[in-house]
Amino acid sequence: MDNKGHILTLGIESSCDETSVAIVAEGRIVLSNIISSQIEIHKAFGGVVPEIASRKHVEAIIGVIDAALKEANVSLSEIDQIGVTFGPGLIGALLVGLSAAKTIAFALNKPLIPVHHIEGHISANFIEYPELKPPFVCLVASGGHSHIVDCRSYGDFRIMGRTRDDAAGEAFDKISRALELGYPGGPVIDRMAKEGNPHAIQFPKVHFNDSLDFSFSGVKTSVLNYLNNTKARGEEIISADVCASFQRAVVDILVENLMKAADKTGYKKICLAGGVAANSALRKAAEEAALKAGIEFYRPSPILCTDNGAMIACAAHYASKERRAGSNLNAFANVSIENIDGLFNKSAN
Ligand code: KG4
Ligand code: ZN
């Protein structure tokens, strides 16, 4: 493809267990999106081990950058700007991506754009749907976050609801571990649930009055109690039914709050984002709810739902008009998606 005249953004993501680098033209055309996953390494521990994640990012990052440039058929000197996840995430993991991004930006004397990880997830929708524009409401559900976000314009977000305890993906991972199905739990529960009865077991769905917040620790504890009690009675545990019933409880509440949020804003568009957005039951339920309400439904392909560099490059493209960072850019383990621009001085080099 001829990239002449196109703004080329190199995006780096390293907040958890994926080292990913992408080259994206004009914010939405993905020239490459290389994802090096550490999942196989962390599987042995049943979850991500932060120190191991940092070391593996260090080992992978240079090779992944080279592969992204090669696949895009672009040289480093042709890159116009560098986007990087600055938080939230694992500090040691984030710092690896930040160091690489700062080094490239400094060496090329090109702008360094800090990207919020959740903003990145939301932006995956812009890649999937070139015509999509804010405003819309987005449900961002991943291993670390469960947020309903009012996406007012590019880079301008308001949180309408969030989890008060576990993230949705975290609940999938914990139930999978209890059923000895391995890590990460989401994809395997998604698969198993297809063989099970979603109405076999009634797990609780937590609602808060006048709030779009979530709580997933109740459903998680209820599943764990069910497993312990069934075992103690010497009865057979039908894993497929447990997966289907648990998934139904989580999906119902996610979609219910998402639709309430859409109603509250009056927007006619809803989006999904984050690793849990790859869930087939969630995609189906949200699509059906949108159809019923007469509003538009958007969701990224599964590969763009989980962590990737393309979503970071896309977010950086739009953020570049408002946001810059210098070589003092730091990583943040916890940082709100509201007022990201306020954190950064637009005129930093
Ligand atoms: O967005 P992501 O790659 O990383 C974070 O930012 O956390 O999300 C990973 C999470 C894991 O908890 C994983 O179990 C979950 O997304 N996940 C899924 C599915 N695929 C991944 N959850 C439910 N169904 C899936 N198909
Ligand atoms: Zn993520």
Tab-separated table of C-alpha atoms and ligand atoms in Angstrom:
chain	number	residue	atom	x	y	z
A	1	MET	CA	0.000	0.000	0.000
A	2	ASP	CA	1.189	3.531	-0.743
A	3	ASN	CA	1.515	5.419	2.535
A	4	LYS	CA	2.423	8.768	0.962
A	5	GLY	CA	0.679	11.589	2.766
A	6	HIS	CA	-0.603	9.274	5.486
A	7	ILE	CA	0.225	9.973	9.113
A	8	LEU	CA	1.947	6.834	10.409
A	9	THR	CA	1.667	6.009	14.102
A	10	LEU	CA	3.693	3.344	15.859
A	11	GLY	CA	1.745	2.015	18.867
A	12	ILE	CA	3.269	0.086	21.762
A	13	GLU	CA	1.273	-1.912	24.329
A	14	SER	CA	2.907	-3.723	27.271
A	15	SER	CA	0.575	-3.176	30.235
A	16	CYS	CA	-0.025	-6.838	31.081
A	17	ASP	CA	1.028	-10.065	29.372
A	18	GLU	CA	1.069	-9.089	25.697
A	19	THR	CA	3.995	-7.311	24.072
A	20	SER	CA	2.437	-5.707	21.031
A	21	VAL	CA	3.533	-3.177	18.447
A	22	ALA	CA	1.519	-1.903	15.494
A	23	ILE	CA	1.901	0.529	12.641
A	24	VAL	CA	-1.357	2.303	11.828
A	25	ALA	CA	-1.939	4.795	9.003
A	26	GLU	CA	-4.348	7.700	9.462
A	27	GLY	CA	-5.483	6.228	12.787
A	28	ARG	CA	-7.553	3.413	11.328
A	29	ILE	CA	-5.616	1.538	8.643
A	30	VAL	CA	-3.647	-1.264	10.300
A	31	LEU	CA	-0.421	-1.940	8.391
A	32	SER	CA	0.825	-4.367	11.038
A	33	ASN	CA	-0.219	-5.490	14.505
A	34	ILE	CA	2.296	-7.903	16.035
A	35	ILE	CA	1.211	-9.515	19.301
A	36	SER	CA	3.647	-11.582	21.328
A	37	SER	CA	1.633	-13.264	24.071
A	38	GLN	CA	3.095	-14.582	27.316
A	39	ILE	CA	-0.042	-16.568	28.130
A	40	GLU	CA	1.682	-19.966	27.821
A	41	ILE	CA	4.298	-18.906	30.402
A	42	HIS	CA	1.778	-17.576	32.943
A	43	LYS	CA	-0.556	-20.573	32.499
A	44	ALA	CA	1.647	-22.631	34.830
A	45	PHE	CA	0.922	-20.130	37.633
A	46	GLY	CA	-2.814	-19.753	36.963
A	47	GLY	CA	-2.469	-16.014	36.317
A	48	VAL	CA	-0.043	-13.260	35.357
A	49	VAL	CA	3.127	-13.073	37.497
A	50	PRO	CA	4.185	-9.388	37.319
A	51	GLU	CA	7.958	-9.893	37.593
A	52	ILE	CA	7.966	-12.590	34.913
A	53	ALA	CA	5.786	-10.366	32.702
A	54	SER	CA	8.321	-7.495	32.918
A	55	ARG	CA	11.246	-9.752	32.037
A	56	LYS	CA	9.431	-11.290	29.089
A	57	HIS	CA	8.517	-7.831	27.756
A	58	VAL	CA	12.214	-6.871	27.898
A	59	GLU	CA	13.132	-9.990	25.925
A	60	ALA	CA	10.398	-9.478	23.330
A	61	ILE	CA	10.104	-5.742	22.705
A	62	ILE	CA	12.907	-5.137	20.170
A	63	GLY	CA	11.954	-8.162	18.072
A	64	VAL	CA	8.281	-7.161	18.094
A	65	ILE	CA	9.103	-3.589	16.990
A	66	ASP	CA	11.270	-4.937	14.147
A	67	ALA	CA	8.558	-7.392	13.087
A	68	ALA	CA	5.897	-4.641	13.071
A	69	LEU	CA	8.047	-2.391	10.851
A	70	LYS	CA	8.907	-5.277	8.537
A	71	GLU	CA	5.324	-6.424	8.120
A	72	ALA	CA	4.174	-2.857	7.455
A	73	ASN	CA	7.054	-2.416	5.013
A	74	VAL	CA	7.891	0.853	6.729
A	75	SER	CA	11.236	2.113	8.013
A	76	LEU	CA	11.581	3.700	11.446
A	77	SER	CA	12.387	7.067	9.884
A	78	GLU	CA	8.989	7.118	8.129
A	79	ILE	CA	7.095	6.982	11.459
A	80	ASP	CA	5.410	10.305	12.295
A	81	GLN	CA	4.539	9.725	15.954
A	82	ILE	CA	4.795	7.150	18.722
A	83	GLY	CA	1.886	6.136	20.942
A	84	VAL	CA	2.402	4.142	24.118
A	85	THR	CA	0.271	2.819	26.988
A	86	PHE	CA	1.261	4.755	30.133
A	87	GLY	CA	-1.333	3.083	32.421
A	88	PRO	CA	-3.207	1.530	34.049
A	89	GLY	CA	-1.389	-1.791	34.267
A	90	LEU	CA	1.555	-3.569	35.836
A	91	ILE	CA	4.227	-0.958	36.529
A	92	GLY	CA	7.229	-3.064	35.514
A	93	ALA	CA	5.471	-4.202	32.350
A	94	LEU	CA	4.384	-0.671	31.395
A	95	LEU	CA	7.916	0.684	31.913
A	96	VAL	CA	9.309	-1.627	29.226
A	97	GLY	CA	6.963	-0.224	26.571
A	98	LEU	CA	7.524	3.318	27.820
A	99	SER	CA	11.317	3.008	27.620
A	100	ALA	CA	11.140	1.706	24.068
A	101	ALA	CA	8.684	4.419	23.024
A	102	LYS	CA	10.716	7.220	24.632
A	103	THR	CA	13.902	5.978	23.013
A	104	ILE	CA	12.357	5.894	19.531
A	105	ALA	CA	10.697	9.293	19.999
A	106	PHE	CA	13.959	10.818	21.192
A	107	ALA	CA	16.071	9.227	18.452
A	108	LEU	CA	13.656	10.287	15.690
A	109	ASN	CA	12.722	13.578	17.322
A	110	LYS	CA	9.044	12.688	16.854
A	111	PRO	CA	6.068	13.283	19.175
A	112	LEU	CA	5.453	10.848	22.019
A	113	ILE	CA	1.734	10.391	22.748
A	114	PRO	CA	0.694	8.809	26.057
A	115	VAL	CA	-2.358	6.559	25.732
A	116	HIS	CA	-4.647	5.322	28.501
A	117	HIS	CA	-5.135	1.562	28.225
A	118	ILE	CA	-8.948	1.734	28.380
A	119	GLU	CA	-8.962	4.515	25.798
A	120	GLY	CA	-6.985	2.088	23.636
A	121	HIS	CA	-9.555	-0.670	24.095
A	122	ILE	CA	-12.382	1.701	23.142
A	123	SER	CA	-10.437	2.806	20.038
A	124	ALA	CA	-10.349	-0.765	18.699
A	125	ASN	CA	-13.888	0.014	17.524
A	126	PHE	CA	-12.605	2.833	15.280
A	127	ILE	CA	-10.325	0.353	13.534
A	128	GLU	CA	-13.105	-2.161	13.023
A	129	TYR	CA	-15.583	0.488	11.821
A	130	PRO	CA	-13.891	3.229	9.772
A	131	GLU	CA	-17.114	5.266	9.749
A	132	LEU	CA	-17.698	5.170	13.543
A	133	LYS	CA	-17.533	8.494	15.361
A	134	PRO	CA	-18.248	9.505	18.976
A	135	PRO	CA	-20.473	10.046	20.874
A	136	PHE	CA	-21.407	6.552	21.996
A	137	VAL	CA	-21.525	4.451	25.138
A	138	CYS	CA	-18.901	1.725	25.467
A	139	LEU	CA	-18.767	-1.248	27.798
A	140	VAL	CA	-15.104	-1.972	28.510
A	141	ALA	CA	-14.727	-5.351	30.201
A	142	SER	CA	-11.338	-6.983	30.579
A	143	GLY	CA	-9.169	-8.811	33.087
A	144	GLY	CA	-8.456	-5.605	34.983
A	145	HIS	CA	-11.457	-3.358	34.299
A	146	SER	CA	-15.210	-3.286	33.934
A	147	HIS	CA	-16.379	0.181	33.019
A	148	ILE	CA	-19.298	1.757	31.220
A	149	VAL	CA	-17.866	4.820	29.524
A	150	ASP	CA	-19.627	7.810	28.011
A	151	CYS	CA	-17.360	8.479	25.008
A	152	ARG	CA	-18.233	12.114	24.284
A	153	SER	CA	-15.524	12.735	21.731
A	154	TYR	CA	-12.038	11.436	20.974
A	155	GLY	CA	-10.116	11.584	24.265
A	156	ASP	CA	-13.078	12.881	26.283
A	157	PHE	CA	-14.533	10.192	28.523
A	158	ARG	CA	-16.831	10.041	31.550
A	159	ILE	CA	-17.235	6.895	33.620
A	160	MET	CA	-20.921	6.045	34.064
A	161	GLY	CA	-20.425	2.783	35.959
A	162	ARG	CA	-17.589	0.607	37.151
A	163	THR	CA	-17.013	-2.560	39.101
A	164	ARG	CA	-16.899	-2.196	42.857
A	165	ASP	CA	-14.811	-5.352	43.278
A	166	ASP	CA	-13.651	-7.908	40.678
A	167	ALA	CA	-13.428	-7.130	36.984
A	168	ALA	CA	-15.602	-9.291	34.722
A	169	GLY	CA	-12.571	-11.009	33.132
A	170	GLU	CA	-11.091	-11.617	36.564
A	171	ALA	CA	-14.309	-13.443	37.541
A	172	PHE	CA	-14.046	-15.613	34.396
A	173	ASP	CA	-10.411	-16.391	35.266
A	174	LYS	CA	-11.201	-17.291	38.903
A	175	ILE	CA	-14.120	-19.573	38.023
A	176	SER	CA	-12.005	-21.276	35.376
A	177	ARG	CA	-9.311	-21.919	37.967
A	178	ALA	CA	-11.877	-23.386	40.400
A	179	LEU	CA	-13.121	-25.705	37.642
A	180	GLU	CA	-9.489	-26.533	36.759
A	181	LEU	CA	-9.998	-25.347	33.194
A	182	GLY	CA	-6.792	-23.265	33.016
A	183	TYR	CA	-5.823	-19.656	32.295
A	184	PRO	CA	-7.102	-17.410	30.796
A	185	GLY	CA	-10.600	-18.455	31.804
A	186	GLY	CA	-12.697	-16.387	29.401
A	187	PRO	CA	-12.095	-18.279	26.152
A	188	VAL	CA	-12.446	-21.731	27.731
A	189	ILE	CA	-15.625	-20.834	29.665
A	190	ASP	CA	-17.021	-19.306	26.456
A	191	ARG	CA	-16.366	-22.626	24.656
A	192	MET	CA	-17.646	-24.877	27.470
A	193	ALA	CA	-20.784	-22.746	27.942
A	194	LYS	CA	-21.872	-23.617	24.396
A	195	GLU	CA	-22.339	-27.240	25.563
A	196	GLY	CA	-24.187	-26.331	28.775
A	197	ASN	CA	-27.590	-25.132	29.968
A	198	PRO	CA	-27.503	-21.431	30.947
A	199	HIS	CA	-30.612	-21.921	33.118
A	200	ALA	CA	-29.354	-24.999	34.987
A	201	ILE	CA	-28.177	-23.078	38.062
A	202	GLN	CA	-29.396	-19.702	39.360
A	203	PHE	CA	-26.425	-17.522	40.283
A	204	PRO	CA	-27.105	-14.046	41.731
A	205	LYS	CA	-27.046	-10.864	39.666
A	206	VAL	CA	-26.145	-7.790	41.667
A	207	HIS	CA	-27.943	-4.507	40.935
A	208	PHE	CA	-27.350	-1.188	42.646
A	209	ASN	CA	-30.153	1.320	42.959
A	210	ASP	CA	-29.603	4.401	40.784
A	211	SER	CA	-26.097	3.264	39.852
A	212	LEU	CA	-24.633	1.559	36.811
A	213	ASP	CA	-21.861	-0.004	38.912
A	214	PHE	CA	-21.119	-3.717	38.808
A	215	SER	CA	-20.199	-6.298	41.421
A	216	PHE	CA	-18.896	-9.684	40.344
A	217	SER	CA	-17.534	-10.992	43.631
A	218	GLY	CA	-21.030	-12.149	44.693
A	219	VAL	CA	-21.581	-14.329	41.622
A	220	LYS	CA	-18.019	-15.633	41.922
A	221	THR	CA	-18.513	-16.624	45.591
A	222	SER	CA	-21.858	-18.172	44.757
A	223	VAL	CA	-20.266	-20.350	42.042
A	224	LEU	CA	-17.455	-21.376	44.412
A	225	ASN	CA	-20.003	-22.276	47.129
A	226	TYR	CA	-22.021	-24.267	44.599
A	227	LEU	CA	-18.907	-26.231	43.601
A	228	ASN	CA	-17.910	-26.929	47.234
A	229	ASN	CA	-21.444	-27.947	48.287
A	230	THR	CA	-21.970	-30.182	45.254
A	231	LYS	CA	-18.626	-31.882	45.886
A	232	ALA	CA	-19.416	-32.318	49.597
A	233	ARG	CA	-22.713	-34.028	48.713
A	234	GLY	CA	-20.789	-36.385	46.432
A	235	GLU	CA	-22.805	-35.185	43.425
A	236	GLU	CA	-21.457	-34.758	39.930
A	237	ILE	CA	-20.435	-31.262	38.825
A	238	ILE	CA	-21.502	-30.599	35.253
A	239	SER	CA	-18.858	-28.055	34.266
A	240	ALA	CA	-20.607	-27.043	31.053
A	241	ASP	CA	-23.770	-26.121	33.009
A	242	VAL	CA	-21.736	-24.190	35.603
A	243	CYS	CA	-19.934	-22.272	32.813
A	244	ALA	CA	-23.166	-21.516	30.931
A	245	SER	CA	-25.055	-20.412	34.070
A	246	PHE	CA	-22.177	-18.292	35.385
A	247	GLN	CA	-21.655	-16.688	31.967
A	248	ARG	CA	-25.372	-15.920	31.681
A	249	ALA	CA	-25.375	-14.140	35.056
A	250	VAL	CA	-22.361	-11.986	34.089
A	251	VAL	CA	-23.545	-11.245	30.546
A	252	ASP	CA	-27.082	-10.340	31.674
A	253	ILE	CA	-25.847	-7.720	34.102
A	254	LEU	CA	-23.252	-6.293	31.687
A	255	VAL	CA	-25.836	-5.857	28.947
A	256	GLU	CA	-28.534	-4.584	31.299
A	257	ASN	CA	-26.316	-1.763	32.584
A	258	LEU	CA	-24.988	-0.967	29.119
A	259	MET	CA	-28.522	-0.509	27.802
A	260	LYS	CA	-29.480	1.628	30.816
A	261	ALA	CA	-26.434	3.802	30.104
A	262	ALA	CA	-27.416	4.197	26.446
A	263	ASP	CA	-30.898	5.204	27.545
A	264	LYS	CA	-29.515	7.729	30.026
A	265	THR	CA	-27.304	9.452	27.442
A	266	GLY	CA	-29.816	9.250	24.614
A	267	TYR	CA	-27.017	8.106	22.285
A	268	LYS	CA	-28.039	5.764	19.517
A	269	LYS	CA	-24.794	3.767	19.477
A	270	ILE	CA	-23.327	1.190	21.849
A	271	CYS	CA	-19.888	-0.434	21.625
A	272	LEU	CA	-18.070	-3.279	23.329
A	273	ALA	CA	-14.351	-3.345	24.132
A	274	GLY	CA	-11.755	-5.270	26.159
A	275	GLY	CA	-10.925	-8.971	26.382
A	276	VAL	CA	-14.383	-9.966	27.660
A	277	ALA	CA	-15.912	-8.315	24.561
A	278	ALA	CA	-14.584	-11.368	22.689
A	279	ASN	CA	-17.201	-13.430	24.555
A	280	SER	CA	-19.680	-14.890	22.080
A	281	ALA	CA	-22.660	-14.794	24.479
A	282	LEU	CA	-21.982	-11.138	25.366
A	283	ARG	CA	-21.691	-10.163	21.694
A	284	LYS	CA	-24.957	-11.918	20.872
A	285	ALA	CA	-26.869	-10.537	23.871
A	286	ALA	CA	-25.661	-6.951	23.290
A	287	GLU	CA	-26.498	-7.167	19.586
A	288	GLU	CA	-30.015	-8.439	20.342
A	289	ALA	CA	-30.593	-5.746	22.989
A	290	ALA	CA	-29.426	-3.026	20.579
A	291	LEU	CA	-31.662	-4.345	17.825
A	292	LYS	CA	-34.637	-4.362	20.199
A	293	ALA	CA	-33.897	-0.797	21.312
A	294	GLY	CA	-33.385	0.356	17.718
A	295	ILE	CA	-29.803	1.514	18.259
A	296	GLU	CA	-26.541	0.724	16.472
A	297	PHE	CA	-24.216	-1.956	17.808
A	298	TYR	CA	-20.424	-2.084	17.363
A	299	ARG	CA	-17.825	-4.574	18.549
A	300	PRO	CA	-14.224	-5.203	17.467
A	301	SER	CA	-13.090	-8.574	16.053
A	302	PRO	CA	-11.872	-10.829	18.875
A	303	ILE	CA	-8.184	-10.160	18.069
A	304	LEU	CA	-8.778	-6.414	18.555
A	305	CYS	CA	-10.695	-7.009	21.831
A	306	THR	CA	-7.701	-8.363	23.743
A	307	ASP	CA	-4.549	-6.275	24.249
A	308	ASN	CA	-2.881	-5.112	21.032
A	309	GLY	CA	-0.720	-2.281	19.705
A	310	ALA	CA	-3.121	-1.230	16.935
A	311	MET	CA	-5.711	0.063	19.401
A	312	ILE	CA	-2.971	2.108	21.097
A	313	ALA	CA	-1.755	3.558	17.781
A	314	CYS	CA	-5.340	4.463	16.842
A	315	ALA	CA	-5.965	6.207	20.174
A	316	ALA	CA	-2.625	8.032	19.857
A	317	HIS	CA	-3.562	9.313	16.397
A	318	TYR	CA	-6.620	11.111	17.799
A	319	ALA	CA	-4.954	12.115	21.082
A	320	SER	CA	-2.001	13.669	19.247
A	321	LYS	CA	-3.992	16.843	18.672
A	322	GLU	CA	-4.321	17.429	22.430
A	323	ARG	CA	-1.563	15.522	24.157
A	324	ARG	CA	2.225	15.178	24.226
A	325	ALA	CA	4.731	13.705	26.653
A	326	GLY	CA	8.444	14.210	27.127
A	327	SER	CA	11.198	11.928	28.300
A	328	ASN	CA	9.948	12.261	31.891
A	329	LEU	CA	6.751	10.326	31.058
A	330	ASN	CA	6.046	7.870	33.866
A	331	ALA	CA	3.954	4.708	34.159
A	332	PHE	CA	0.798	4.667	36.309
A	333	ALA	CA	-0.554	1.469	37.855
A	334	ASN	CA	-3.909	3.161	38.485
A	335	VAL	CA	-5.107	6.183	36.566
A	336	SER	CA	-8.590	7.340	35.601
A	337	ILE	CA	-9.698	7.606	31.991
A	338	GLU	CA	-11.350	10.954	32.815
A	339	ASN	CA	-9.312	14.054	31.985
A	340	ILE	CA	-6.273	12.336	30.432
A	341	ASP	CA	-5.360	15.490	28.515
A	342	GLY	CA	-5.168	17.371	31.832
A	343	LEU	CA	-2.318	15.090	32.935
A	344	PHE	CA	-0.069	16.136	30.094
A	345	ASN	CA	1.401	19.341	28.869
A	346	LYS	CA	0.461	19.743	25.223
A	347	SER	CA	3.713	21.534	24.458
A	348	ALA	CA	6.056	18.865	25.878
A	349	ASN	CA	8.630	18.017	23.213
B	1	KG4	O1	-8.152	-6.846	27.543
B	1	KG4	P1	-7.357	-8.007	27.977
B	1	KG4	O2	-6.550	-8.755	26.942
B	1	KG4	O3	-6.358	-7.635	29.115
B	1	KG4	C1	-6.678	-6.720	30.138
B	1	KG4	O4	-6.602	-5.498	29.884
B	1	KG4	O5	-7.045	-7.238	31.225
B	1	KG4	O6	-8.412	-8.998	28.679
B	1	KG4	C2	-8.047	-10.252	29.187
B	1	KG4	C3	-9.276	-10.820	29.880
B	1	KG4	C4	-9.008	-12.112	30.635
B	1	KG4	O7	-9.589	-12.023	31.920
B	1	KG4	C5	-9.730	-13.160	29.782
B	1	KG4	O8	-10.213	-14.264	30.544
B	1	KG4	C6	-10.857	-12.359	29.197
B	1	KG4	O9	-10.306	-11.088	28.917
B	1	KG4	N1	-11.377	-12.952	27.957
B	1	KG4	C7	-12.641	-13.413	27.828
B	1	KG4	C8	-12.737	-13.995	26.530
B	1	KG4	N2	-11.533	-13.832	25.907
B	1	KG4	C9	-10.714	-13.194	26.801
B	1	KG4	N3	-13.673	-13.408	28.695
B	1	KG4	C10	-14.841	-13.985	28.295
B	1	KG4	N4	-14.989	-14.579	27.082
B	1	KG4	C11	-13.981	-14.604	26.177
B	1	KG4	N5	-14.162	-15.189	24.990
B	2	ZN	ZN	-6.522	-4.696	28.194
